[in-house]
XYZ file of C-alpha atoms in Angstrom:
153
model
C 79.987 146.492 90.224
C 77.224 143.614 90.690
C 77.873 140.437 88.706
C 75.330 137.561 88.457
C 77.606 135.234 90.006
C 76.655 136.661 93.091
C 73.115 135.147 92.906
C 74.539 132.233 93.880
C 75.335 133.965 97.678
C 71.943 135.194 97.565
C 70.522 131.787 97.004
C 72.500 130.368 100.164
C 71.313 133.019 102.219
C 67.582 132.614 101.164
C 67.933 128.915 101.377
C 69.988 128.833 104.894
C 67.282 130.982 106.261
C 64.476 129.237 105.057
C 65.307 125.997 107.266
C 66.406 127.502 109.926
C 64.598 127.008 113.476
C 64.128 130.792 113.668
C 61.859 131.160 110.626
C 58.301 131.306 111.565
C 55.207 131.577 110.133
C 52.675 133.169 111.757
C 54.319 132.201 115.220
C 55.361 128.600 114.088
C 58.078 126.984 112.336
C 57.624 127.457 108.748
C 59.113 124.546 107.141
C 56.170 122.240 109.590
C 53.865 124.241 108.757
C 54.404 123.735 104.540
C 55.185 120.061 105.694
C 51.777 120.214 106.924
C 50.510 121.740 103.666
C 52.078 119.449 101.094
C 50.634 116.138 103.178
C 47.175 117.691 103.120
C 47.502 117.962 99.307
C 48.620 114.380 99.023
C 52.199 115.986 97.800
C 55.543 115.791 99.510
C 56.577 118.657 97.946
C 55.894 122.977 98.243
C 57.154 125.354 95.591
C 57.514 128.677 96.125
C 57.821 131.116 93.228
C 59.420 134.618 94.059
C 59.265 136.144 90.706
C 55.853 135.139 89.566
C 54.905 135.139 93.172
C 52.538 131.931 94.108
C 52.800 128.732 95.598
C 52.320 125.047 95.102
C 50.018 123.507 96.003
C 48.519 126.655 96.029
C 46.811 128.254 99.721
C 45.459 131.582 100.083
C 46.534 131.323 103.663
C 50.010 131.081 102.314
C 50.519 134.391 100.245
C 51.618 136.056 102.988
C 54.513 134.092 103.031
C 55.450 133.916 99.448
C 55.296 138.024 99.430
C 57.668 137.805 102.692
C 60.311 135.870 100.834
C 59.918 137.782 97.676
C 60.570 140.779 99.541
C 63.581 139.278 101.063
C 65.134 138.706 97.652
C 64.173 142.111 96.491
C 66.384 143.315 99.124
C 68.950 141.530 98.533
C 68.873 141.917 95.009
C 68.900 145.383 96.059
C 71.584 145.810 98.466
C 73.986 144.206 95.929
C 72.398 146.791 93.783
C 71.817 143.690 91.192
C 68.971 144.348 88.737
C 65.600 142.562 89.045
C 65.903 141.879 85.393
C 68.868 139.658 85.678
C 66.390 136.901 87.464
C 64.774 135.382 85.066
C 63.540 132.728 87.672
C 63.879 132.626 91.301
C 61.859 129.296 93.522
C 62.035 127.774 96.282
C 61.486 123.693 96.083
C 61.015 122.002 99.817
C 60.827 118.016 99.916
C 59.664 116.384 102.752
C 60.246 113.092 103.712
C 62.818 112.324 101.408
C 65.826 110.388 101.281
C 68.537 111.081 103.993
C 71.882 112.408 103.110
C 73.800 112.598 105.696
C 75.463 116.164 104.395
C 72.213 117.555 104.774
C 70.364 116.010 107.241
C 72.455 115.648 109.914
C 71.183 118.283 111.916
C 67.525 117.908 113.987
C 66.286 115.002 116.019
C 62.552 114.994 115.006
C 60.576 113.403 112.158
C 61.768 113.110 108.395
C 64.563 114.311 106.182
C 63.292 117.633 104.869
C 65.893 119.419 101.904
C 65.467 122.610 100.396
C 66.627 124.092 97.437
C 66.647 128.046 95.975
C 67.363 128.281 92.254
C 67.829 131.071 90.849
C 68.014 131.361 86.813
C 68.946 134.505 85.013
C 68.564 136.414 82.073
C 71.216 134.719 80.311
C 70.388 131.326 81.330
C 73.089 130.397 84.010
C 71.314 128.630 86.925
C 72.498 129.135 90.461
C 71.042 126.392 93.032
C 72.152 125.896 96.596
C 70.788 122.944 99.162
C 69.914 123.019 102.485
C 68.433 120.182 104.819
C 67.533 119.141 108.074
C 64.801 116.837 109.539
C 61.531 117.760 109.885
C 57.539 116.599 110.709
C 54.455 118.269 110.068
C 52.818 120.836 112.095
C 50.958 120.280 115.151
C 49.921 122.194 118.088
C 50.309 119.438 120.181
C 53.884 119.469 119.036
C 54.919 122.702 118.336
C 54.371 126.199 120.858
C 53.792 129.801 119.281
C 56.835 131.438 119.313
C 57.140 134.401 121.238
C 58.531 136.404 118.388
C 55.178 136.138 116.371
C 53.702 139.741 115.828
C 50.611 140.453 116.829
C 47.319 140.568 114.539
């Protein structure tokens, strides 16, 4: 039998995954590439909602993405076989260049302390957040190659 208390796994698993070297976006790291977003809005911060799916600062070129992680909730929401209508609220909050913390941070060798945080709120009101960080610099293809694991257009 599901129980919301298991949202809080699900938000360590989203969040794990989502700073992890291996996620790419369209070939590329993901979390440089947002890193790259927020500093052309003048922000140091993306937001990713997975329930009322969008993103901020908001990007067309972006949707893609915020359906890919929705989707990857949904399934885990599923597999659990946890109701969608126990989230009430589900984002994903990614500061860059923010303070270090050395519980967080101490993995990576380039650019700034990046942390990322999935909350998930539910139907009842009890909030589930989990943390995640590592170090991180905006994108550049000078920088950064296409990965090799990027599906073709």
């Amino acid at each position: 039998m599901a129980r919301r208390k298991e949202l809080k796994n699900i938000a360590q698993g989203i969040v794990c995954s989502f700073v992890s070297r291996n996620n790419d976006y369209d070939g590329y790291w993901e979390l440089a590439k947002l890193y790259d977003l927020a500093n052309k809005n003048g922000d140091v911060k993306v937001t990713i909602d997975l329930i009322q799916p969008g993103i901020n600062p908001s990007s067309e070129a972006f949707e893609p993405l915020v359906f890919m992680w929705r989707n990857k909730l949904l399934k885990m929401l599923e597999s659990r076989a946890i109701p969608v209508s126990w989230v009430k609220s589900a984002v994903i909050h990614s500061g860059f260049n923010v303070a270090y913390v050395a519980e967080l941070h101490k993995w990576g060798t380039y650019g700034e302390p990046c942390t990322c945080e999935c909350e998930i709120i539910t139907d009842r009101g009890d909030k589930y957040s989990e943390s995640a960080g590592t170090t991180c610099m905006p994108f550049s293809q000078a920088w950064f190659q296409r990965s090799t694991r990027r599906k073709s257009s």
